[in-house]
Amino acid sequence: MKISDLDYYATFGNTFLHKVPAKYKLLDAIIIICAIFYAKNVYSLAIMYFLLITYLIFSGLPRFKFFKLSLYPLIFTAMFLYSIENLTYLTAFKLILRVLCFSTTFIYLIFTTPYIQIFKALSGFLPDIMVNILFNTYRSLFIINNTLENLLTTIRLRGRLRLNRPILALKTIGNLIGFFVIKSIETSEKMYDGIKLRGYSDNFKFLKD
Amino acid sequence: MSHLHIPDGILPLWLWLLGYILIAIYFIFGAFYIKKYKKQSKFPLISIMAALMILTMSIPLPFPVPYHVNLSVLTGIILGPVLAFFAVFTTNLLLAFLAHGGITVIGLNTVVISIEAALGYFIFRFLYKKFNKIFFSVFIATFLALLFSTFLNIGIVYTGTHNLSMLAHHHHGHHGEFNHKHHQNDHNFIEHENHHPPLMETHERQEGFDKHEHEENFNIKKFLSLMFIFGFIGWILESSLTGFIVSYINKVKPDILNL
């Protein structure tokens, strides 16, 4: 799922969770993390996951996209479980539920809170350098995303990439990304000049709520 | 493609806290470096590289296995080993909120990928100086960096999970109890060797042995083979792609590479 789509849901969504301030949602996520770590049996984890999913059903959030995204960590978990000898159902369920509880919690956070609000809440803990880079990255993501979309359209218009000529396909993608890197770096230089002209002094300031 | 995105809930607390401590130390060093060499003007470049790492993941690769490009070695080559860390951390933080990797393991994932970027940078510089062949140098540098980071990742997973009872029972209770009983049996066996019928002892020891045999164990060989089967295709893809990307940049705008 694209970050721009997520940002759209987080910014323009209108559920109960969207109205809760980011710092309380972060605090809530920390409480859930602690609860997951201290959950001693599979039943408490199952109840936790059941509650999280039940809320999803009635929350008004895009259920399918949300659910699909929350299942991503299961790829690694499946590989990990495959490597366990004498694996019992209990351990497998416990591990899967733990992973799903974690991922669902954070997807709630990101589906209902714009990245900017999260960075703002994190700025109290993170060093200034990191806050600077995070805000710049967020800005850059949307600026260069258009360039990438145009490049991908160009590739599609020229007849897509073919499996029967893998080296050529790789070279085409390599050239595409190479061009994208050059374009993006040029954009970053212009962006830096632009923000410098507008008074940027290697430090981001934002309005308090 | 290269690295595993270790999710939350698999590694123990002490290990992921160690990851955070390591990146905190690196932050101090990085901040000192940025201030000393006045690298503040590089912030937009770091941000762009982080954004590139995130966005290029969405570029579809024409292969049946769902791999995605990582670009950590390219980030290392363009930004250098110190600044690449900041781009890697930013990428991991943003991706963690998408359940691509975990929030608790951001520290460890950052350590692994930063090492990958730094190693790629040094190997590339060394090979390029020696052979003066751009594609070859980038390909080998990326391949070796990915190989090393995969070993590092497997090592981290093994360190955190080889004692699976911690994960399975969450507390030492059952496993500890069993071990205690087991040791006590051994102790009793030595101490009261002549007071118990030998058949009974053999039976008890056999029971302990069976329990031990049926205990859940993390099989690193199985995990390694799985990682190598999937990883190998990924390393070849990423190494070739990075090679083509750097060759293109070298042809069109070589000053980006500072060679």
mmCIF file of C-alpha atoms in Angstrom, chain A residues 125-130, chain B residues 20-37 82 85-86:
data_model
loop_
_atom_site.group_PDB
_atom_site.id
_atom_site.type_symbol
_atom_site.label_atom_id
_atom_site.label_comp_id
_atom_site.label_asym_id
_atom_site.label_seq_id
_atom_site.Cartn_x
_atom_site.Cartn_y
_atom_site.Cartn_z
ATOM 1 C CA PHE A 125 12.060 12.172 22.230
ATOM 2 C CA LEU A 126 14.002 12.283 18.979
ATOM 3 C CA PRO A 127 17.060 14.512 18.416
ATOM 4 C CA ASP A 128 16.607 17.681 16.314
ATOM 5 C CA ILE A 129 18.598 16.206 13.431
ATOM 6 C CA MET A 130 16.188 13.302 13.157
ATOM 7 C CA TYR B 20 17.884 1.004 20.505
ATOM 8 C CA ILE B 21 20.932 1.580 22.724
ATOM 9 C CA LEU B 22 23.231 0.945 19.754
ATOM 10 C CA ILE B 23 21.437 3.426 17.527
ATOM 11 C CA ALA B 24 21.339 5.993 20.361
ATOM 12 C CA ILE B 25 25.137 5.756 20.577
ATOM 13 C CA TYR B 26 25.370 6.087 16.823
ATOM 14 C CA PHE B 27 23.068 9.131 16.920
ATOM 15 C CA ILE B 28 25.496 10.902 19.248
ATOM 16 C CA PHE B 29 28.399 10.061 16.953
ATOM 17 C CA GLY B 30 26.414 11.061 13.835
ATOM 18 C CA ALA B 31 25.273 14.372 15.352
ATOM 19 C CA PHE B 32 28.869 15.166 16.309
ATOM 20 C CA TYR B 33 30.012 14.341 12.756
ATOM 21 C CA ILE B 34 27.305 16.514 11.163
ATOM 22 C CA LYS B 35 28.137 19.481 13.395
ATOM 23 C CA LYS B 36 31.911 19.117 13.018
ATOM 24 C CA TYR B 37 31.907 18.807 9.215
ATOM 25 C CA VAL B 82 27.812 7.897 8.380
ATOM 26 C CA PHE B 85 22.520 5.609 8.812
ATOM 27 C CA PHE B 86 20.076 8.528 9.124
#
